[in-house]
């Protein structure tokens, strides 16, 4: 029979927990549990000898906590007046608890049997409350060291850590024990301890290194305990998970400690609780705490993309789940709610938006999910985060595609307006010999540094790659994800304005940076830093920049990406062919049938796009056939002259190449 874990003011451990051998579970029929029986009795004997008297806070006290948990919890400790244990007593009790906890790791059977004992959960509740009071009385000194008695505090922290470990192991892979732990309010007391310790870590100026290490270890184990109480148990998750977003800020406090292990345990708990559940996932998007968490997750992911630990992969799993449960649009909106023009540096999108789009880009190539693994006995790990082919299907769904089409159109408008304001002030190639410091001294709007919002430009490139995939006719995942068919998807995209946006962006790219041609001896026609120029700046609309500079500014292969989308959008789609013709796409694409170092294979992609634009479309074919050469492109002059040749246009409209006269 489960005990409800109801707290009664004034109950003592001697009354509630120090039960005799006759009250122990009957393990005699289970030879494999003999060692655990001995340890269990040792634990009860150690507790009985202490004769503790534990008072409990009144119901709802956690909700009454103010903005300063340290002050609140010290008041609770003072009101309860616990009998503090000596260092020797704490060490003895900790040893018994730790030994029992370690014994439970070996197999599932002792955890199941011990969890059925009615007295054990009330005992653990009382022990955690006393441990909490012990910590409140020894930590949190006004001294900058944050501790009044280092030795007693260390022993108290060891006891709390051991209790967390015992509950963690007791609940691992045993759903009944998870429910019993929740009914005994062990998560509530654990939250009070963790909240206090997190505040201590953040506010203590110069803590003793040993004390800080033990506090951190206790936070690690406590976070794992809370995770194991919830992992794989929807009944418990549906009660505790909403609490951490509506009534508590514990998850924010844990992340605020900036400890990698603590962060990992929070991420794992999050992944396990939201896994394949849209309702619990929605708390990350529809609450203030949740939106703060996903913003932190995205920042952590960006900082750890190249790290060797698995923080990045776990965060990928979290956002993969949000996509798979159909919350892609809600996730983007939630990220936007945490941003402002000040935090994004004037761009429409933030770094967090770009990181989310990078996750989307990664999901496009996701593979089948391997089999999941169960919760480990001594950890807070549930199903292993991984990508699935289902992730790609969800990302490429009609709703997601139209969301990203709308986003792309808005971004093109933002970038075009931004460039329009700055483009007239860009210096010509003749000023490229200025030093970077001289350019900077010219004041705002005079330097040739890229004025384009970096986040927005990165997002545009990611969205172009997405749209190129989402509009392909030969992609099996796209075929599955198109509920209404690819043709209808193209029509809906055109209705939103995708065709006009693509042509607008291609023309803007031509204005921002003309093609870079290869000069004599294979040298690119660009400014050489050794000759006094700079490769950290781009002179827009006047002279080509190097591929290296274009990479630095996010413009490398931009035209190629645009032309790819145009080619896929109009493939055997008469409506798209006509719309793009009316927008001037034929002329814009034909202008890129050349060699460009900063847009490799642009000529080939442009020819392919013209082919798709003209296939079975007599109007488009006639337009191309009626085009007449007007003049030699002015930006070719320098390249041809350096090669010792010149180009001219004959009366018949043919290009004539001749040697330059000396």
PDB file of C-alpha atoms in Angstrom, residues 213-456:
ATOM      1  CA  UNK A 213      32.204  21.524  -5.312  1.00  0.00           C
ATOM      2  CA  UNK A 214      29.873  19.761  -2.886  1.00  0.00           C
ATOM      3  CA  UNK A 215      27.026  22.186  -3.576  1.00  0.00           C
ATOM      4  CA  UNK A 216      27.450  21.611  -7.304  1.00  0.00           C
ATOM      5  CA  UNK A 217      27.534  17.819  -6.840  1.00  0.00           C
ATOM      6  CA  UNK A 218      24.344  18.034  -4.780  1.00  0.00           C
ATOM      7  CA  UNK A 219      22.646  20.074  -7.518  1.00  0.00           C
ATOM      8  CA  UNK A 220      23.710  17.483 -10.087  1.00  0.00           C
ATOM      9  CA  UNK A 221      22.213  14.625  -8.104  1.00  0.00           C
ATOM     10  CA  UNK A 222      19.059  16.526  -7.196  1.00  0.00           C
ATOM     11  CA  UNK A 223      18.415  17.393 -10.837  1.00  0.00           C
ATOM     12  CA  UNK A 224      18.879  13.750 -11.783  1.00  0.00           C
ATOM     13  CA  UNK A 225      16.441  12.759  -9.019  1.00  0.00           C
ATOM     14  CA  UNK A 226      13.731  15.064 -10.368  1.00  0.00           C
ATOM     15  CA  UNK A 227      14.390  13.794 -13.879  1.00  0.00           C
ATOM     16  CA  UNK A 228      14.131  10.140 -12.856  1.00  0.00           C
ATOM     17  CA  UNK A 229      10.886  10.762 -10.987  1.00  0.00           C
ATOM     18  CA  UNK A 230       9.346  12.016 -14.244  1.00  0.00           C
ATOM     19  CA  UNK A 231      11.103  10.057 -16.982  1.00  0.00           C
ATOM     20  CA  UNK A 232       8.846   7.690 -18.892  1.00  0.00           C
ATOM     21  CA  UNK A 233       5.840   8.261 -16.627  1.00  0.00           C
ATOM     22  CA  UNK A 234       3.126  10.402 -18.268  1.00  0.00           C
ATOM     23  CA  UNK A 235       1.011  10.427 -15.092  1.00  0.00           C
ATOM     24  CA  UNK A 236       3.794  12.098 -13.111  1.00  0.00           C
ATOM     25  CA  UNK A 237       4.923  14.266 -16.014  1.00  0.00           C
ATOM     26  CA  UNK A 238       1.445  15.702 -16.509  1.00  0.00           C
ATOM     27  CA  UNK A 239       1.482  16.929 -12.904  1.00  0.00           C
ATOM     28  CA  UNK A 240       5.072  18.045 -12.362  1.00  0.00           C
ATOM     29  CA  UNK A 241       5.960  19.391 -15.822  1.00  0.00           C
ATOM     30  CA  UNK A 242       3.317  22.173 -15.857  1.00  0.00           C
ATOM     31  CA  UNK A 243       4.357  23.118 -12.316  1.00  0.00           C
ATOM     32  CA  UNK A 244       7.904  23.915 -13.440  1.00  0.00           C
ATOM     33  CA  UNK A 245       6.569  26.411 -15.997  1.00  0.00           C
ATOM     34  CA  UNK A 246       3.638  27.990 -14.162  1.00  0.00           C
ATOM     35  CA  UNK A 247       4.455  27.927 -10.450  1.00  0.00           C
ATOM     36  CA  UNK A 248       8.240  27.592 -10.349  1.00  0.00           C
ATOM     37  CA  UNK A 249      11.384  29.026 -11.883  1.00  0.00           C
ATOM     38  CA  UNK A 250      13.637  26.139 -10.855  1.00  0.00           C
ATOM     39  CA  UNK A 251      14.630  25.240 -14.411  1.00  0.00           C
ATOM     40  CA  UNK A 252      15.735  28.822 -15.034  1.00  0.00           C
ATOM     41  CA  UNK A 253      17.726  28.770 -11.790  1.00  0.00           C
ATOM     42  CA  UNK A 254      19.458  25.540 -12.759  1.00  0.00           C
ATOM     43  CA  UNK A 255      20.539  26.954 -16.115  1.00  0.00           C
ATOM     44  CA  UNK A 256      21.673  30.164 -14.458  1.00  0.00           C
ATOM     45  CA  UNK A 257      24.403  28.260 -12.590  1.00  0.00           C
ATOM     46  CA  UNK A 258      26.223  27.917 -15.967  1.00  0.00           C
ATOM     47  CA  UNK A 259      27.345  24.405 -15.077  1.00  0.00           C
ATOM     48  CA  UNK A 260      27.635  22.035 -18.021  1.00  0.00           C
ATOM     49  CA  UNK A 261      26.508  18.916 -16.169  1.00  0.00           C
ATOM     50  CA  UNK A 262      23.527  20.675 -14.643  1.00  0.00           C
ATOM     51  CA  UNK A 263      22.615  22.010 -18.070  1.00  0.00           C
ATOM     52  CA  UNK A 264      22.855  18.512 -19.530  1.00  0.00           C
ATOM     53  CA  UNK A 265      20.520  17.072 -16.889  1.00  0.00           C
ATOM     54  CA  UNK A 266      17.992  19.852 -17.478  1.00  0.00           C
ATOM     55  CA  UNK A 267      18.150  19.191 -21.218  1.00  0.00           C
ATOM     56  CA  UNK A 268      17.653  15.455 -20.735  1.00  0.00           C
ATOM     57  CA  UNK A 269      14.716  16.029 -18.397  1.00  0.00           C
ATOM     58  CA  UNK A 270      13.187  18.392 -20.945  1.00  0.00           C
ATOM     59  CA  UNK A 271      13.653  15.957 -23.793  1.00  0.00           C
ATOM     60  CA  UNK A 272      12.160  13.069 -21.817  1.00  0.00           C
ATOM     61  CA  UNK A 273       9.128  15.059 -20.681  1.00  0.00           C
ATOM     62  CA  UNK A 274       8.178  16.544 -24.054  1.00  0.00           C
ATOM     63  CA  UNK A 275       9.033  13.487 -26.118  1.00  0.00           C
ATOM     64  CA  UNK A 276       6.232  12.791 -28.608  1.00  0.00           C
ATOM     65  CA  UNK A 277       3.731  14.883 -26.618  1.00  0.00           C
ATOM     66  CA  UNK A 278       2.429  18.125 -28.122  1.00  0.00           C
ATOM     67  CA  UNK A 279       0.681  19.244 -24.935  1.00  0.00           C
ATOM     68  CA  UNK A 280       3.722  19.067 -22.681  1.00  0.00           C
ATOM     69  CA  UNK A 281       5.870  20.488 -25.490  1.00  0.00           C
ATOM     70  CA  UNK A 282       3.578  23.518 -25.667  1.00  0.00           C
ATOM     71  CA  UNK A 283       4.697  24.659 -22.205  1.00  0.00           C
ATOM     72  CA  UNK A 284       8.059  25.511 -23.748  1.00  0.00           C
ATOM     73  CA  UNK A 285       6.337  27.850 -26.197  1.00  0.00           C
ATOM     74  CA  UNK A 286       3.331  29.279 -24.350  1.00  0.00           C
ATOM     75  CA  UNK A 287       4.843  30.277 -21.000  1.00  0.00           C
ATOM     76  CA  UNK A 288       7.380  32.912 -20.017  1.00  0.00           C
ATOM     77  CA  UNK A 289       9.643  30.321 -18.390  1.00  0.00           C
ATOM     78  CA  UNK A 290       9.396  28.058 -21.433  1.00  0.00           C
ATOM     79  CA  UNK A 291      10.300  30.778 -23.910  1.00  0.00           C
ATOM     80  CA  UNK A 292      13.258  31.719 -21.739  1.00  0.00           C
ATOM     81  CA  UNK A 293      14.381  28.092 -21.775  1.00  0.00           C
ATOM     82  CA  UNK A 294      14.223  27.613 -25.551  1.00  0.00           C
ATOM     83  CA  UNK A 295      16.151  30.844 -26.052  1.00  0.00           C
ATOM     84  CA  UNK A 296      18.813  29.561 -23.652  1.00  0.00           C
ATOM     85  CA  UNK A 297      18.825  26.174 -25.402  1.00  0.00           C
ATOM     86  CA  UNK A 298      19.452  27.820 -28.773  1.00  0.00           C
ATOM     87  CA  UNK A 299      22.267  29.946 -27.378  1.00  0.00           C
ATOM     88  CA  UNK A 300      23.852  26.892 -25.768  1.00  0.00           C
ATOM     89  CA  UNK A 301      23.558  25.002 -29.056  1.00  0.00           C
ATOM     90  CA  UNK A 302      25.277  27.799 -30.973  1.00  0.00           C
ATOM     91  CA  UNK A 303      28.095  27.872 -28.424  1.00  0.00           C
ATOM     92  CA  UNK A 304      28.561  24.085 -28.443  1.00  0.00           C
ATOM     93  CA  UNK A 305      28.090  23.181 -32.100  1.00  0.00           C
ATOM     94  CA  UNK A 306      31.702  21.993 -32.313  1.00  0.00           C
ATOM     95  CA  UNK A 307      32.132  20.666 -28.762  1.00  0.00           C
ATOM     96  CA  UNK A 308      32.819  17.026 -28.039  1.00  0.00           C
ATOM     97  CA  UNK A 309      30.076  16.541 -25.435  1.00  0.00           C
ATOM     98  CA  UNK A 310      26.458  15.836 -26.344  1.00  0.00           C
ATOM     99  CA  UNK A 311      24.757  19.093 -25.314  1.00  0.00           C
ATOM    100  CA  UNK A 312      24.267  20.049 -28.951  1.00  0.00           C
ATOM    101  CA  UNK A 313      22.779  16.679 -29.874  1.00  0.00           C
ATOM    102  CA  UNK A 314      20.312  16.749 -26.981  1.00  0.00           C
ATOM    103  CA  UNK A 315      19.141  20.240 -27.957  1.00  0.00           C
ATOM    104  CA  UNK A 316      18.780  19.011 -31.540  1.00  0.00           C
ATOM    105  CA  UNK A 317      16.552  16.257 -30.179  1.00  0.00           C
ATOM    106  CA  UNK A 318      14.395  18.777 -28.306  1.00  0.00           C
ATOM    107  CA  UNK A 319      13.759  20.914 -31.383  1.00  0.00           C
ATOM    108  CA  UNK A 320      13.358  17.826 -33.551  1.00  0.00           C
ATOM    109  CA  UNK A 321      10.550  16.793 -31.217  1.00  0.00           C
ATOM    110  CA  UNK A 322       8.910  20.229 -31.456  1.00  0.00           C
ATOM    111  CA  UNK A 323       8.903  19.858 -35.231  1.00  0.00           C
ATOM    112  CA  UNK A 324       7.597  16.298 -35.172  1.00  0.00           C
ATOM    113  CA  UNK A 325       4.638  17.171 -32.937  1.00  0.00           C
ATOM    114  CA  UNK A 326       3.644  19.946 -35.328  1.00  0.00           C
ATOM    115  CA  UNK A 327       4.877  23.016 -33.445  1.00  0.00           C
ATOM    116  CA  UNK A 328       7.301  24.472 -36.006  1.00  0.00           C
ATOM    117  CA  UNK A 329       5.370  27.707 -36.491  1.00  0.00           C
ATOM    118  CA  UNK A 330       4.708  28.091 -32.762  1.00  0.00           C
ATOM    119  CA  UNK A 331       8.412  27.608 -32.035  1.00  0.00           C
ATOM    120  CA  UNK A 332       9.404  30.391 -34.416  1.00  0.00           C
ATOM    121  CA  UNK A 333       6.805  32.720 -32.896  1.00  0.00           C
ATOM    122  CA  UNK A 334       7.954  31.870 -29.359  1.00  0.00           C
ATOM    123  CA  UNK A 335      11.552  32.758 -30.253  1.00  0.00           C
ATOM    124  CA  UNK A 336      10.338  36.046 -31.703  1.00  0.00           C
ATOM    125  CA  UNK A 337       8.524  36.932 -28.474  1.00  0.00           C
ATOM    126  CA  UNK A 338      11.816  36.960 -26.567  1.00  0.00           C
ATOM    127  CA  UNK A 339      13.581  39.273 -29.019  1.00  0.00           C
ATOM    128  CA  UNK A 340      13.584  42.983 -29.777  1.00  0.00           C
ATOM    129  CA  UNK A 341      15.231  45.188 -32.384  1.00  0.00           C
ATOM    130  CA  UNK A 342      17.841  46.071 -29.770  1.00  0.00           C
ATOM    131  CA  UNK A 343      18.798  42.447 -29.087  1.00  0.00           C
ATOM    132  CA  UNK A 344      18.939  41.562 -32.804  1.00  0.00           C
ATOM    133  CA  UNK A 345      21.195  44.480 -33.771  1.00  0.00           C
ATOM    134  CA  UNK A 346      18.570  46.024 -36.013  1.00  0.00           C
ATOM    135  CA  UNK A 347      17.932  42.820 -37.961  1.00  0.00           C
ATOM    136  CA  UNK A 348      14.485  41.312 -38.237  1.00  0.00           C
ATOM    137  CA  UNK A 349      15.701  37.939 -36.985  1.00  0.00           C
ATOM    138  CA  UNK A 350      17.996  37.071 -34.084  1.00  0.00           C
ATOM    139  CA  UNK A 351      20.872  34.616 -33.766  1.00  0.00           C
ATOM    140  CA  UNK A 352      18.445  32.256 -32.042  1.00  0.00           C
ATOM    141  CA  UNK A 353      16.187  32.324 -35.119  1.00  0.00           C
ATOM    142  CA  UNK A 354      19.159  31.458 -37.310  1.00  0.00           C
ATOM    143  CA  UNK A 355      20.172  28.590 -35.022  1.00  0.00           C
ATOM    144  CA  UNK A 356      16.621  27.220 -35.207  1.00  0.00           C
ATOM    145  CA  UNK A 357      16.758  27.428 -39.012  1.00  0.00           C
ATOM    146  CA  UNK A 358      20.066  25.543 -38.923  1.00  0.00           C
ATOM    147  CA  UNK A 359      18.298  22.776 -37.009  1.00  0.00           C
ATOM    148  CA  UNK A 360      15.639  22.759 -39.718  1.00  0.00           C
ATOM    149  CA  UNK A 361      18.362  22.529 -42.341  1.00  0.00           C
ATOM    150  CA  UNK A 362      19.891  19.575 -40.491  1.00  0.00           C
ATOM    151  CA  UNK A 363      16.558  17.775 -40.262  1.00  0.00           C
ATOM    152  CA  UNK A 364      16.205  17.811 -44.043  1.00  0.00           C
ATOM    153  CA  UNK A 365      18.865  15.094 -44.237  1.00  0.00           C
ATOM    154  CA  UNK A 366      17.702  13.105 -41.190  1.00  0.00           C
ATOM    155  CA  UNK A 367      17.724   9.336 -41.266  1.00  0.00           C
ATOM    156  CA  UNK A 368      15.701   6.582 -39.652  1.00  0.00           C
ATOM    157  CA  UNK A 369      15.722   6.592 -35.848  1.00  0.00           C
ATOM    158  CA  UNK A 370      17.569   3.737 -34.137  1.00  0.00           C
ATOM    159  CA  UNK A 371      15.824   1.805 -31.387  1.00  0.00           C
ATOM    160  CA  UNK A 372      15.444   3.796 -28.176  1.00  0.00           C
ATOM    161  CA  UNK A 373      16.953   2.688 -24.911  1.00  0.00           C
ATOM    162  CA  UNK A 374      15.306   2.584 -21.482  1.00  0.00           C
ATOM    163  CA  UNK A 375      16.168   4.750 -18.515  1.00  0.00           C
ATOM    164  CA  UNK A 376      19.438   3.712 -16.903  1.00  0.00           C
ATOM    165  CA  UNK A 377      19.309   2.704 -13.262  1.00  0.00           C
ATOM    166  CA  UNK A 378      21.651   5.435 -12.102  1.00  0.00           C
ATOM    167  CA  UNK A 379      21.055   8.274 -14.509  1.00  0.00           C
ATOM    168  CA  UNK A 380      18.423  10.589 -15.895  1.00  0.00           C
ATOM    169  CA  UNK A 381      18.620   9.395 -19.475  1.00  0.00           C
ATOM    170  CA  UNK A 382      15.520   8.307 -21.344  1.00  0.00           C
ATOM    171  CA  UNK A 383      14.982   7.795 -25.084  1.00  0.00           C
ATOM    172  CA  UNK A 384      18.134   8.749 -26.941  1.00  0.00           C
ATOM    173  CA  UNK A 385      17.753  12.005 -28.916  1.00  0.00           C
ATOM    174  CA  UNK A 386      18.153  11.399 -32.628  1.00  0.00           C
ATOM    175  CA  UNK A 387      16.818  12.533 -35.976  1.00  0.00           C
ATOM    176  CA  UNK A 388      14.261  10.588 -37.976  1.00  0.00           C
ATOM    177  CA  UNK A 389      12.965  10.480 -41.512  1.00  0.00           C
ATOM    178  CA  UNK A 390       9.688  11.591 -39.952  1.00  0.00           C
ATOM    179  CA  UNK A 391      11.460  14.807 -38.961  1.00  0.00           C
ATOM    180  CA  UNK A 392      12.166  15.588 -42.617  1.00  0.00           C
ATOM    181  CA  UNK A 393       8.546  14.825 -43.549  1.00  0.00           C
ATOM    182  CA  UNK A 394       7.281  17.240 -40.883  1.00  0.00           C
ATOM    183  CA  UNK A 395       9.778  19.939 -41.850  1.00  0.00           C
ATOM    184  CA  UNK A 396       8.764  19.642 -45.497  1.00  0.00           C
ATOM    185  CA  UNK A 397       5.027  19.599 -44.831  1.00  0.00           C
ATOM    186  CA  UNK A 398       2.750  22.067 -46.611  1.00  0.00           C
ATOM    187  CA  UNK A 399       2.224  24.175 -43.482  1.00  0.00           C
ATOM    188  CA  UNK A 400       5.958  24.384 -42.753  1.00  0.00           C
ATOM    189  CA  UNK A 401       6.765  25.194 -46.382  1.00  0.00           C
ATOM    190  CA  UNK A 402       4.263  28.061 -46.553  1.00  0.00           C
ATOM    191  CA  UNK A 403       5.551  29.355 -43.205  1.00  0.00           C
ATOM    192  CA  UNK A 404       9.102  29.504 -44.541  1.00  0.00           C
ATOM    193  CA  UNK A 405       7.955  30.990 -47.860  1.00  0.00           C
ATOM    194  CA  UNK A 406       6.286  33.835 -45.961  1.00  0.00           C
ATOM    195  CA  UNK A 407       9.388  34.281 -43.833  1.00  0.00           C
ATOM    196  CA  UNK A 408      11.616  34.375 -46.916  1.00  0.00           C
ATOM    197  CA  UNK A 409       9.452  37.002 -48.621  1.00  0.00           C
ATOM    198  CA  UNK A 410       9.562  39.202 -45.517  1.00  0.00           C
ATOM    199  CA  UNK A 411      13.333  38.844 -45.218  1.00  0.00           C
ATOM    200  CA  UNK A 412      13.935  39.772 -48.864  1.00  0.00           C
ATOM    201  CA  UNK A 413      11.880  42.916 -48.373  1.00  0.00           C
ATOM    202  CA  UNK A 414      13.812  43.819 -45.206  1.00  0.00           C
ATOM    203  CA  UNK A 415      17.214  43.256 -46.821  1.00  0.00           C
ATOM    204  CA  UNK A 416      16.259  45.112 -49.985  1.00  0.00           C
ATOM    205  CA  UNK A 417      15.048  48.132 -48.012  1.00  0.00           C
ATOM    206  CA  UNK A 418      18.179  48.088 -45.887  1.00  0.00           C
ATOM    207  CA  UNK A 419      20.450  47.908 -48.931  1.00  0.00           C
ATOM    208  CA  UNK A 420      18.509  50.653 -50.695  1.00  0.00           C
ATOM    209  CA  UNK A 421      19.240  53.026 -47.835  1.00  0.00           C
ATOM    210  CA  UNK A 422      22.970  52.240 -47.759  1.00  0.00           C
ATOM    211  CA  UNK A 423      23.857  51.410 -51.356  1.00  0.00           C
ATOM    212  CA  UNK A 424      24.327  55.016 -52.623  1.00  0.00           C
ATOM    213  CA  UNK A 425      26.952  55.717 -49.931  1.00  0.00           C
ATOM    214  CA  UNK A 426      29.274  52.852 -50.824  1.00  0.00           C
ATOM    215  CA  UNK A 427      32.700  53.908 -52.086  1.00  0.00           C
ATOM    216  CA  UNK A 428      33.879  52.971 -55.556  1.00  0.00           C
ATOM    217  CA  UNK A 429      36.704  50.590 -56.323  1.00  0.00           C
ATOM    218  CA  UNK A 430      38.996  53.594 -56.686  1.00  0.00           C
ATOM    219  CA  UNK A 431      38.903  54.104 -52.939  1.00  0.00           C
ATOM    220  CA  UNK A 432      39.900  50.545 -52.174  1.00  0.00           C
ATOM    221  CA  UNK A 433      43.452  51.628 -51.419  1.00  0.00           C
ATOM    222  CA  UNK A 434      42.232  53.317 -48.280  1.00  0.00           C
ATOM    223  CA  UNK A 435      43.206  51.578 -45.112  1.00  0.00           C
ATOM    224  CA  UNK A 436      40.523  50.076 -42.924  1.00  0.00           C
ATOM    225  CA  UNK A 437      41.131  52.752 -40.295  1.00  0.00           C
ATOM    226  CA  UNK A 438      40.756  55.506 -42.911  1.00  0.00           C
ATOM    227  CA  UNK A 439      37.481  54.006 -44.068  1.00  0.00           C
ATOM    228  CA  UNK A 440      36.228  53.807 -40.504  1.00  0.00           C
ATOM    229  CA  UNK A 441      37.105  57.475 -39.962  1.00  0.00           C
ATOM    230  CA  UNK A 442      34.794  58.470 -42.772  1.00  0.00           C
ATOM    231  CA  UNK A 443      31.891  58.042 -40.419  1.00  0.00           C
ATOM    232  CA  UNK A 444      28.657  56.042 -40.557  1.00  0.00           C
ATOM    233  CA  UNK A 445      27.566  55.031 -44.035  1.00  0.00           C
ATOM    234  CA  UNK A 446      30.994  55.700 -45.570  1.00  0.00           C
ATOM    235  CA  UNK A 447      32.820  52.485 -44.779  1.00  0.00           C
ATOM    236  CA  UNK A 448      32.506  49.586 -47.174  1.00  0.00           C
ATOM    237  CA  UNK A 449      31.793  47.031 -44.443  1.00  0.00           C
ATOM    238  CA  UNK A 450      28.683  45.025 -45.260  1.00  0.00           C
ATOM    239  CA  UNK A 451      25.665  46.939 -43.951  1.00  0.00           C
ATOM    240  CA  UNK A 452      23.319  44.011 -44.468  1.00  0.00           C
ATOM    241  CA  UNK A 453      21.841  42.508 -41.281  1.00  0.00           C
ATOM    242  CA  UNK A 454      23.970  39.407 -40.822  1.00  0.00           C
ATOM    243  CA  UNK A 455      21.253  37.353 -39.122  1.00  0.00           C
ATOM    244  CA  UNK A 456      18.739  38.146 -41.852  1.00  0.00           C
TER     245      UNK A 456
END
